[in-house]
Amino acid sequence: MAETRLAPRSALAGLLVPGRYGRAGEPGIALAELRPAGVTAIVARAGQDAALASALGLPAGPGCVRAGAITFVWSGPGQWVAFDAGATAEARSGLAALPDAFATMTDLGGARVVLRVAGPAARRALAKLLPIDLHPSAFGPRAGAATLAAHIPVLVWLPDEAAGFHIACYRSFGAALWHAVSGAAAEFGYEVAP
Amino acid sequence: MRIPCPYCGERGNEEFLYLGSAVLERPAPDASAEAWVDYVHMRDNPRGPGAEFMQHVQGCRAWLIVRRDTLTHAILSVAPARAARGGGA
Amino acid sequence: MNGAQPMRLAAGGAIDRARPLGFTFDGRAYAGFAGDTLASALLANGVRLMGRSFKYHRPRGPWGAGAEEPNALVELRTGARREPNTRATVIELFDGLVAQSQNRWPSLRFDVMGVNGLFAPIFTAGFYYKTFMWPASFWEKLYEPIIRRAAGLGRAAREPDPDEYDRSHLFCDVLVIGAGPAGLAAALAAARSGARVVLADEDVRPGGRLLAEAHEIDSAPGVLWAERVAGELAGMANVTLLARTTVFGLFDHGAFAALERVADHLPEPAPHQVRQRLWRIQARRAVLAAGAIERPIAFGGNDRPGVMAASAVRAYLHRWAVLPGRRGVVFTASDDGWRTADALLAAGASVEAVVDARPDPPAALMRAAGARGLRVHAGAQVVGTHGHLGLQAVDVRLPSGSSLGIDCDLLAVSGGWNPTVHLASHQGAKPVWDAALAAFVPGRLPEGLAVAGAAAGRFTLAACLADGAEAGRAAASACGHAAAPLVLPRAADEPAAQAAFFHVPGPRGKAFVDFQNDVTVKDVKQAAREGYRSVEHAKRYTTLGMATDQGKTANVVGLAILAEATGRSIEATGTTIFRPPYTPVAMGAIVGHHRGRDFRPARHTPMHDWAAENGASFVEVGPWYRAQWYARPGEKGWRDSVDREAEAVRRAVGVCDVSTLGKIEVVGRDAAAFLDFVYTSMISTLPVGRVRYGLMLREDGLVFDDGTCARMGPERFFITTTTANAGRVMQHLEFCHQVLKPAMDVSFLSVTDRWAQVSIAGPRSRDLVAMLVGPGVDLSTAAFPHMSAAEVEVCGQVPARLFRLSFSGEMAYELGVPADFGDALMRHIMQVGAPLGLVPYGTEALSVLRVEKGHPAGGELNGHTTARDLGLGGMMSRKKDYVGRRLAERPAFTDPARPILVGFKPVDRGQELKSGAHFLDPGAEARIENDQGYMTSVAFSPALGHSIGLGLLARGRERIGQQVRAYDPVRNRDIVVEVCHPVFIDPEGDRTRG
């Protein structure tokens, strides 16, 4: 029997339709779903937090670090999530080759929904959802936080101002997060790119 | 109430799970029934400074020992439970 | 004067005469201007009767001009946006505004209920507690309906609120509350230092009291200074200005709540605009510059329309260019009240007299009055008023004791100023009485809060400016922003002495203390006589301070009278407790978007859309949506679907989405030892590739959760939990690790959302699984027996995890694929499974199957049961310590008489069993002492053709075959049931293990 190929499907399938929404006029926010090629949880083995962080250049506390196409986001003491935007096989294999004694790696592919919120009004929209200080002096490039967005646990990070805010939640909350974020953005006008 | 998580910084108490008194040690498996009943069911209710377990459950998920004044809500100190109890960093 | 607005002054005011507005009150059309409030526009039109009081239905007009207004409460708007009890003094007029007066029938001018005034002797303090008590039987049928019809003021809308509300967070260094002179000075000083400043004011324009007065700053009108400062602040990137925003609550650690009325001043919010916004402000420092509220004096008939706060009269004259009356009298106990006489004269009204209760008013004021030809009566008091629907005359008692009548249509009353200390007192520290000021000032301040200006008892302009500037500088400095002291603008300190004069002895007629709740001086004294001597008791007994205005104009007068009546000082009497919110907040604003379907976020499995397309009926399990059954066309009720699904699983094969169960990856050198500590059974002996049923107890010995534990590698375990407890189990594992076993090398990761998981169950399940995992995987019982685990691939390339587990008692598997492939997998399974008779089944059929197999689940894991109760005592290892072990052994839990899990069938097979029924011996009386246990789960068994149940019965195993009564008085049922073994189908388990 010919092998059926199973096709992947986003939790937000059908929800993001390209166009302009909310308040009329120039949109203040650009919204997009990011579909990383890979998501990996990295947990340091007992006593290895600092060693692992310095070996890989990982943020030692809340924040994010970009190494090529992979962004490492701190998610807890000795814990990080690596979002791979399309790294080379070489870069990925480097990560996968980490000795077990150092760190536990777990593939989280499909387990997260990631949204990008960018534009001049992004901070004001996110202030409706996130109970943390998003002012540039408190949340600038390479900042990150594990917190809540309207009752949904999220990881939020800002690689740099141009990249915009990235928000990740458990996949099952994806539609709810999209609903909350797009609702918060409507007041400022938002655009979903094709 | 704002709780200063040692990892994440000051956050609202809605991000935390409150468990209760942090002054008790889990008895040995063969300790008396009274010791176990005290550990599981009996609590002091201090009016003033006390130590409590809280988990930053909607953040970094670290269990913390929070010393808090129950009268004024002043947070006197916050430390990761694991480090305080002899775990690795 | 504008003919259509007879009381509007020809010039002046902060209104925009180029923008006339039309509005309706009680069905009549009127005109006003942009910048008016509803109250100022009505007064301009000569309308001063605006409502009827709560208890006595007395005619009322506005007392004040601001948020503290107790009288002029109207019903605003119509239809779904109708809002009762809104203060006409703060409603911003807009074109087309519609308002109605409240609490009157048939009309405001002729209110039948005004007759309540005749019953005044009955409606005294505590009347609620003394009447309607007897006979008790009359309460429900007679008294309560009458009271309900008479109670309340305005009517809420019945339709759903069409508007949107939201909330936002705001962080700053310095929060300044109030944009009057002190607040503006504070904000300017702090902002110029570079600190992040938020300035909030409940009004639409900055300026506070400056808007109501004729004060000069730098030799120009004070309002111009206010606008200039606000303009400078608006241009600074480190400043956020929140207008129309009331900071209504102060909470621990620098947290504040504020309500912004984004679109209240518009007929409708603009598209994508909210009606109101709740701000959650976190400030490192705050300056409370909330000003002060003028207090009334209690004398006979002090509530008549036309009796107004002296400061409010000035506000109507200066801000809105409205004359509240043509012939005024001023009754004052403060220097401040005299300025109203000057303002009235300047506006062209007459002032018939200034009555100062103080025997020796300041000589300067007396001289100035004499120069203007003003008649002054020092040491005199207004004792009564006349006029039914509005003031026509007052009675003055002169120092000699003789009485003087004065015709007038306006009485401006000034009892002095009360600093607005509310926010400073929200943490419980009471304000303190300052005898020199004759006012309460803030007491011990919450950490990080400073108070400036009139709120701190500085009642004069120059002092406010200086006070605010210093407070702003100090706050910014405390946040690390050094500021040069502000160069203060030039302003004067006006005369501001005030006396502690609260009520007039021997009033003629009712002397009101709390206007909104109709509480009089007599009521307060009566409360004291009856023993309600503490302010908190007197408040509740008289209801003084309990109306929507929370006693802003009544509390101090009331407690002063109580002090006098109980022979104590004002300090000793004290105030009642201050609580948020400072002014009423709509529930919609607090709820924001979290209502209806958005009350809390929903969680969907990767197969949700597929299920919806296939007739799924969803049930909420916590935040998750789970398919209960999949209805087919022609099926009339849920039983049709559920019976069909359960029967199909036992006969052929079914597929169920079990993605919602908690899944946790437990990894580390000490993972096995750790799991030994949290489960009752030995886990460390589990070989790689095998699965064990896992029971977790709470430390008190009761069952916490159950699931499976699969060993995927020497140091890697994959455990499952129930859907409802997934979060709690994770917290428990983290606690056990970080607090109880911190040295262990083990980590936990929630992978609930990583794996889309299905259960494939039934005699043909193996055939179906074989089609999915391909020929390379040996699924024979020898190679892959019950309770096995393996990593496989599905459809050639998708990594998957296969488990042989059964909840239903049939041969069964669970298959997990990465969540992105869940939808495709389910569709593929449905396609390849069709020839096998595959049906999808939901949680209801799942429940039927597990009840038939006597499997404990939610109904049994209810927090009251032990492992032994559920027949799982054999899973409690004796070889190790684990959570709950010690207290699971306590005598009450090992008592053989304790109810344990058995099965039940109705003796009359046609009857339906209900969970929750309690068991009694046949013939025993239905009393708690005879309770033998209760039914925990029930189902209709298609296999047996009748209702079955599981339940806990004392000595249940010994009673198999006997009959007991299932007693269910709540649902009026009482049937006889037969006790049986809890496993109704395949008790040997051959089908599972085959």
Short mmCIF file of N, CA, C and O in Angstrom, two decimals, chain C residues 870-948:
data_model
loop_
_atom_site.label_atom_id
_atom_site.label_comp_id
_atom_site.label_asym_id
_atom_site.label_seq_id
_atom_site.Cartn_x
_atom_site.Cartn_y
_atom_site.Cartn_z
N LEU C 870 -10.48 1.77 47.14
CA LEU C 870 -10.71 1.54 45.72
C LEU C 870 -10.24 0.16 45.28
O LEU C 870 -10.16 -0.12 44.09
N GLY C 871 -9.88 -0.67 46.22
CA GLY C 871 -9.42 -2.01 45.88
C GLY C 871 -8.00 -2.03 45.37
O GLY C 871 -7.56 -3.00 44.74
N LEU C 872 -7.25 -0.97 45.64
CA LEU C 872 -5.89 -0.86 45.12
C LEU C 872 -4.86 -0.98 46.24
O LEU C 872 -3.72 -0.57 46.10
N GLY C 873 -5.28 -1.56 47.37
CA GLY C 873 -4.35 -1.70 48.49
C GLY C 873 -3.10 -2.46 48.12
O GLY C 873 -2.02 -2.21 48.64
N GLY C 874 -3.24 -3.38 47.16
CA GLY C 874 -2.10 -4.17 46.73
C GLY C 874 -1.02 -3.35 46.04
O GLY C 874 0.11 -3.80 45.87
N MET C 875 -1.36 -2.10 45.63
CA MET C 875 -0.37 -1.28 44.96
C MET C 875 0.50 -0.51 45.93
O MET C 875 1.35 0.28 45.52
N MET C 876 0.24 -0.67 47.22
CA MET C 876 1.00 0.13 48.19
C MET C 876 2.22 -0.65 48.64
O MET C 876 2.14 -1.55 49.48
N SER C 877 3.36 -0.28 48.08
CA SER C 877 4.60 -0.99 48.38
C SER C 877 4.97 -0.87 49.85
O SER C 877 4.79 0.18 50.46
N ARG C 878 5.51 -1.96 50.40
CA ARG C 878 6.02 -1.91 51.78
C ARG C 878 7.52 -1.71 51.82
O ARG C 878 8.11 -1.67 52.89
N LYS C 879 8.12 -1.58 50.63
CA LYS C 879 9.60 -1.63 50.63
C LYS C 879 10.25 -0.25 50.62
O LYS C 879 11.46 -0.14 50.57
N LYS C 880 9.44 0.78 50.59
CA LYS C 880 10.06 2.10 50.42
C LYS C 880 9.17 3.17 51.07
O LYS C 880 8.00 2.94 51.34
N ASP C 881 9.81 4.31 51.28
CA ASP C 881 9.05 5.48 51.72
C ASP C 881 8.46 6.15 50.48
O ASP C 881 9.10 6.21 49.44
N TYR C 882 7.23 6.65 50.56
CA TYR C 882 6.66 7.45 49.48
C TYR C 882 5.64 8.40 50.08
O TYR C 882 5.20 8.23 51.23
N VAL C 883 5.30 9.41 49.32
CA VAL C 883 4.37 10.43 49.79
C VAL C 883 3.04 9.79 50.17
O VAL C 883 2.44 9.06 49.37
N GLY C 884 2.62 9.99 51.38
CA GLY C 884 1.32 9.50 51.83
C GLY C 884 1.37 8.17 52.54
O GLY C 884 0.36 7.74 53.12
N ARG C 885 2.52 7.51 52.53
CA ARG C 885 2.58 6.16 53.07
C ARG C 885 2.20 6.13 54.54
O ARG C 885 1.40 5.30 54.99
N ARG C 886 2.77 7.03 55.31
CA ARG C 886 2.62 6.94 56.76
C ARG C 886 1.17 7.13 57.19
O ARG C 886 0.61 6.35 57.95
N LEU C 887 0.53 8.20 56.68
CA LEU C 887 -0.82 8.49 57.13
C LEU C 887 -1.87 7.62 56.44
O LEU C 887 -3.02 7.56 56.88
N ALA C 888 -1.48 6.92 55.36
CA ALA C 888 -2.40 5.96 54.76
C ALA C 888 -2.63 4.79 55.70
O ALA C 888 -3.60 4.04 55.55
N GLU C 889 -1.73 4.64 56.68
CA GLU C 889 -1.82 3.53 57.62
C GLU C 889 -2.62 3.87 58.86
O GLU C 889 -2.74 3.06 59.77
N ARG C 890 -3.17 5.08 58.96
CA ARG C 890 -3.83 5.41 60.21
C ARG C 890 -5.08 4.58 60.40
O ARG C 890 -5.72 4.14 59.44
N PRO C 891 -5.43 4.34 61.66
CA PRO C 891 -6.50 3.38 61.99
C PRO C 891 -7.79 3.65 61.22
O PRO C 891 -8.42 2.70 60.75
N ALA C 892 -8.16 4.91 61.06
CA ALA C 892 -9.43 5.20 60.37
C ALA C 892 -9.38 4.70 58.94
O ALA C 892 -10.41 4.35 58.36
N PHE C 893 -8.18 4.65 58.34
CA PHE C 893 -8.10 4.25 56.94
C PHE C 893 -7.95 2.75 56.77
O PHE C 893 -8.12 2.23 55.67
N THR C 894 -7.58 2.06 57.85
CA THR C 894 -7.44 0.60 57.73
C THR C 894 -8.61 -0.12 58.39
O THR C 894 -8.62 -1.34 58.48
N ASP C 895 -9.58 0.63 58.86
CA ASP C 895 -10.76 0.06 59.50
C ASP C 895 -11.53 -0.80 58.48
O ASP C 895 -11.94 -0.31 57.44
N PRO C 896 -11.74 -2.07 58.79
CA PRO C 896 -12.43 -2.95 57.83
C PRO C 896 -13.88 -2.53 57.58
O PRO C 896 -14.48 -2.98 56.59
N ALA C 897 -14.45 -1.73 58.46
CA ALA C 897 -15.83 -1.30 58.25
C ALA C 897 -15.94 -0.12 57.28
O ALA C 897 -17.03 0.34 56.97
N ARG C 898 -14.77 0.37 56.84
CA ARG C 898 -14.78 1.54 55.96
C ARG C 898 -15.40 1.19 54.60
O ARG C 898 -15.17 0.10 54.07
N PRO C 899 -16.19 2.07 54.04
CA PRO C 899 -16.80 1.78 52.73
C PRO C 899 -15.74 1.50 51.67
O PRO C 899 -14.77 2.25 51.56
N ILE C 900 -15.92 0.43 50.90
CA ILE C 900 -14.97 0.11 49.82
C ILE C 900 -15.73 -0.08 48.51
O ILE C 900 -16.95 -0.25 48.49
N LEU C 901 -14.97 -0.07 47.43
CA LEU C 901 -15.55 -0.05 46.09
C LEU C 901 -16.15 -1.40 45.70
O LEU C 901 -15.47 -2.43 45.74
N VAL C 902 -17.44 -1.39 45.37
CA VAL C 902 -18.10 -2.57 44.82
C VAL C 902 -19.03 -2.11 43.69
O VAL C 902 -19.17 -0.91 43.46
N GLY C 903 -19.67 -3.08 43.05
CA GLY C 903 -20.59 -2.77 41.96
C GLY C 903 -22.03 -2.89 42.41
O GLY C 903 -22.34 -3.51 43.43
N PHE C 904 -22.93 -2.28 41.62
CA PHE C 904 -24.36 -2.30 41.94
C PHE C 904 -25.18 -2.49 40.68
O PHE C 904 -24.83 -1.98 39.61
N LYS C 905 -26.27 -3.25 40.83
CA LYS C 905 -27.25 -3.37 39.75
C LYS C 905 -28.62 -3.11 40.35
O LYS C 905 -28.87 -3.51 41.48
N PRO C 906 -29.52 -2.47 39.61
CA PRO C 906 -30.88 -2.29 40.13
C PRO C 906 -31.58 -3.65 40.16
O PRO C 906 -31.48 -4.42 39.20
N VAL C 907 -32.24 -3.97 41.24
CA VAL C 907 -32.96 -5.25 41.31
C VAL C 907 -34.03 -5.28 40.23
O VAL C 907 -34.19 -6.27 39.52
N ASP C 908 -34.75 -4.21 40.11
CA ASP C 908 -35.66 -4.06 38.97
C ASP C 908 -34.82 -3.50 37.84
O ASP C 908 -34.48 -2.31 37.82
N ARG C 909 -34.43 -4.36 36.90
CA ARG C 909 -33.47 -3.99 35.88
C ARG C 909 -33.92 -2.80 35.03
O ARG C 909 -33.11 -2.19 34.35
N GLY C 910 -35.19 -2.44 35.08
CA GLY C 910 -35.64 -1.31 34.28
C GLY C 910 -35.33 0.03 34.92
O GLY C 910 -35.47 1.08 34.31
N GLN C 911 -34.92 -0.01 36.20
CA GLN C 911 -34.70 1.27 36.89
C GLN C 911 -33.30 1.80 36.62
O GLN C 911 -32.36 1.05 36.34
N GLU C 912 -33.18 3.14 36.76
CA GLU C 912 -31.92 3.80 36.48
C GLU C 912 -31.21 4.14 37.79
O GLU C 912 -31.83 4.66 38.71
N LEU C 913 -29.95 3.81 37.90
CA LEU C 913 -29.18 4.17 39.08
C LEU C 913 -28.69 5.61 38.96
O LEU C 913 -28.47 6.10 37.85
N LYS C 914 -28.52 6.27 40.11
CA LYS C 914 -28.02 7.65 40.10
C LYS C 914 -26.83 7.74 41.04
O LYS C 914 -26.89 7.24 42.18
N SER C 915 -25.76 8.40 40.59
CA SER C 915 -24.64 8.58 41.51
C SER C 915 -25.03 9.62 42.54
O SER C 915 -25.83 10.51 42.29
N GLY C 916 -24.48 9.47 43.73
CA GLY C 916 -24.84 10.36 44.83
C GLY C 916 -25.85 9.74 45.76
O GLY C 916 -26.02 10.22 46.88
N ALA C 917 -26.54 8.69 45.33
CA ALA C 917 -27.48 8.02 46.23
C ALA C 917 -26.70 7.41 47.38
O ALA C 917 -25.59 6.92 47.21
N HIS C 918 -27.30 7.38 48.56
CA HIS C 918 -26.65 6.80 49.73
C HIS C 918 -27.25 5.43 50.05
O HIS C 918 -28.44 5.21 49.83
N PHE C 919 -26.40 4.54 50.58
CA PHE C 919 -26.84 3.18 50.82
C PHE C 919 -27.31 3.01 52.26
O PHE C 919 -26.65 3.45 53.20
N LEU C 920 -28.48 2.33 52.39
CA LEU C 920 -29.02 1.99 53.70
C LEU C 920 -29.35 0.53 53.70
O LEU C 920 -29.74 -0.04 52.68
N ASP C 921 -29.22 -0.11 54.89
CA ASP C 921 -29.72 -1.46 55.01
C ASP C 921 -31.23 -1.44 54.79
O ASP C 921 -31.90 -0.49 55.21
N PRO C 922 -31.77 -2.51 54.18
CA PRO C 922 -33.23 -2.53 54.01
C PRO C 922 -33.89 -2.44 55.39
O PRO C 922 -33.45 -3.09 56.33
N GLY C 923 -34.88 -1.59 55.52
CA GLY C 923 -35.57 -1.44 56.79
C GLY C 923 -34.93 -0.44 57.73
O GLY C 923 -35.53 -0.07 58.74
N ALA C 924 -33.72 0.02 57.45
CA ALA C 924 -33.09 0.98 58.36
C ALA C 924 -33.67 2.37 58.11
O ALA C 924 -34.02 2.73 56.98
N GLU C 925 -33.75 3.15 59.18
CA GLU C 925 -34.28 4.51 59.05
C GLU C 925 -33.25 5.38 58.33
O GLU C 925 -32.04 5.21 58.50
N ALA C 926 -33.76 6.30 57.53
CA ALA C 926 -32.87 7.16 56.75
C ALA C 926 -32.26 8.23 57.65
O ALA C 926 -32.70 9.37 57.68
N ARG C 927 -31.25 7.85 58.41
CA ARG C 927 -30.54 8.80 59.28
C ARG C 927 -29.05 8.65 59.03
O ARG C 927 -28.58 7.58 58.65
N ILE C 928 -28.33 9.71 59.32
CA ILE C 928 -26.89 9.73 59.08
C ILE C 928 -26.19 8.55 59.75
O ILE C 928 -25.26 7.95 59.20
N GLU C 929 -26.64 8.17 60.96
CA GLU C 929 -25.98 7.08 61.68
C GLU C 929 -26.07 5.76 60.93
O GLU C 929 -25.28 4.86 61.16
N ASN C 930 -27.07 5.65 60.05
CA ASN C 930 -27.27 4.39 59.32
C ASN C 930 -26.67 4.40 57.92
O ASN C 930 -26.85 3.45 57.16
N ASP C 931 -25.96 5.46 57.60
CA ASP C 931 -25.40 5.60 56.25
C ASP C 931 -24.31 4.55 56.02
O ASP C 931 -23.38 4.43 56.82
N GLN C 932 -24.43 3.80 54.94
CA GLN C 932 -23.49 2.72 54.65
C GLN C 932 -22.52 3.07 53.52
O GLN C 932 -21.67 2.25 53.17
N GLY C 933 -22.67 4.26 52.92
CA GLY C 933 -21.80 4.59 51.80
C GLY C 933 -22.61 5.26 50.71
O GLY C 933 -23.76 5.65 50.92
N TYR C 934 -22.01 5.45 49.53
CA TYR C 934 -22.73 6.15 48.46
C TYR C 934 -22.27 5.69 47.09
O TYR C 934 -21.20 5.12 46.92
N MET C 935 -23.14 5.95 46.11
CA MET C 935 -22.86 5.57 44.72
C MET C 935 -21.93 6.61 44.10
O MET C 935 -22.18 7.81 44.20
N THR C 936 -20.84 6.18 43.47
CA THR C 936 -19.87 7.13 42.94
C THR C 936 -19.98 7.34 41.43
O THR C 936 -19.76 8.45 40.95
N SER C 937 -20.26 6.30 40.66
CA SER C 937 -20.37 6.45 39.21
C SER C 937 -21.45 5.51 38.69
O SER C 937 -21.59 4.41 39.21
N VAL C 938 -22.20 5.95 37.69
CA VAL C 938 -23.22 5.08 37.08
C VAL C 938 -23.12 5.16 35.57
O VAL C 938 -22.51 6.08 35.02
N ALA C 939 -23.71 4.17 34.89
CA ALA C 939 -23.77 4.18 33.43
C ALA C 939 -24.84 3.20 32.98
O ALA C 939 -25.19 2.28 33.73
N PHE C 940 -25.34 3.39 31.79
CA PHE C 940 -26.16 2.36 31.17
C PHE C 940 -25.21 1.45 30.41
O PHE C 940 -24.44 1.92 29.56
N SER C 941 -25.24 0.16 30.70
CA SER C 941 -24.34 -0.77 30.05
C SER C 941 -25.02 -1.40 28.84
O SER C 941 -25.96 -2.20 29.00
N PRO C 942 -24.60 -1.07 27.63
CA PRO C 942 -25.20 -1.72 26.45
C PRO C 942 -24.95 -3.22 26.45
O PRO C 942 -25.77 -4.00 26.02
N ALA C 943 -23.79 -3.60 27.01
CA ALA C 943 -23.45 -5.04 27.03
C ALA C 943 -24.42 -5.82 27.91
O ALA C 943 -24.81 -6.93 27.57
N LEU C 944 -24.83 -5.25 29.05
CA LEU C 944 -25.71 -5.96 29.97
C LEU C 944 -27.17 -5.58 29.78
O LEU C 944 -28.06 -6.28 30.24
N GLY C 945 -27.39 -4.45 29.14
CA GLY C 945 -28.77 -4.04 28.87
C GLY C 945 -29.46 -3.37 30.04
O GLY C 945 -30.68 -3.25 30.06
N HIS C 946 -28.74 -2.94 31.05
CA HIS C 946 -29.38 -2.21 32.15
C HIS C 946 -28.37 -1.27 32.81
O HIS C 946 -27.18 -1.28 32.48
N SER C 947 -28.89 -0.49 33.72
CA SER C 947 -28.06 0.48 34.43
C SER C 947 -27.13 -0.24 35.40
O SER C 947 -27.52 -1.24 36.02
N ILE C 948 -25.91 0.24 35.52
CA ILE C 948 -24.96 -0.32 36.49
C ILE C 948 -24.32 0.83 37.25
O ILE C 948 -24.36 1.98 36.79
#
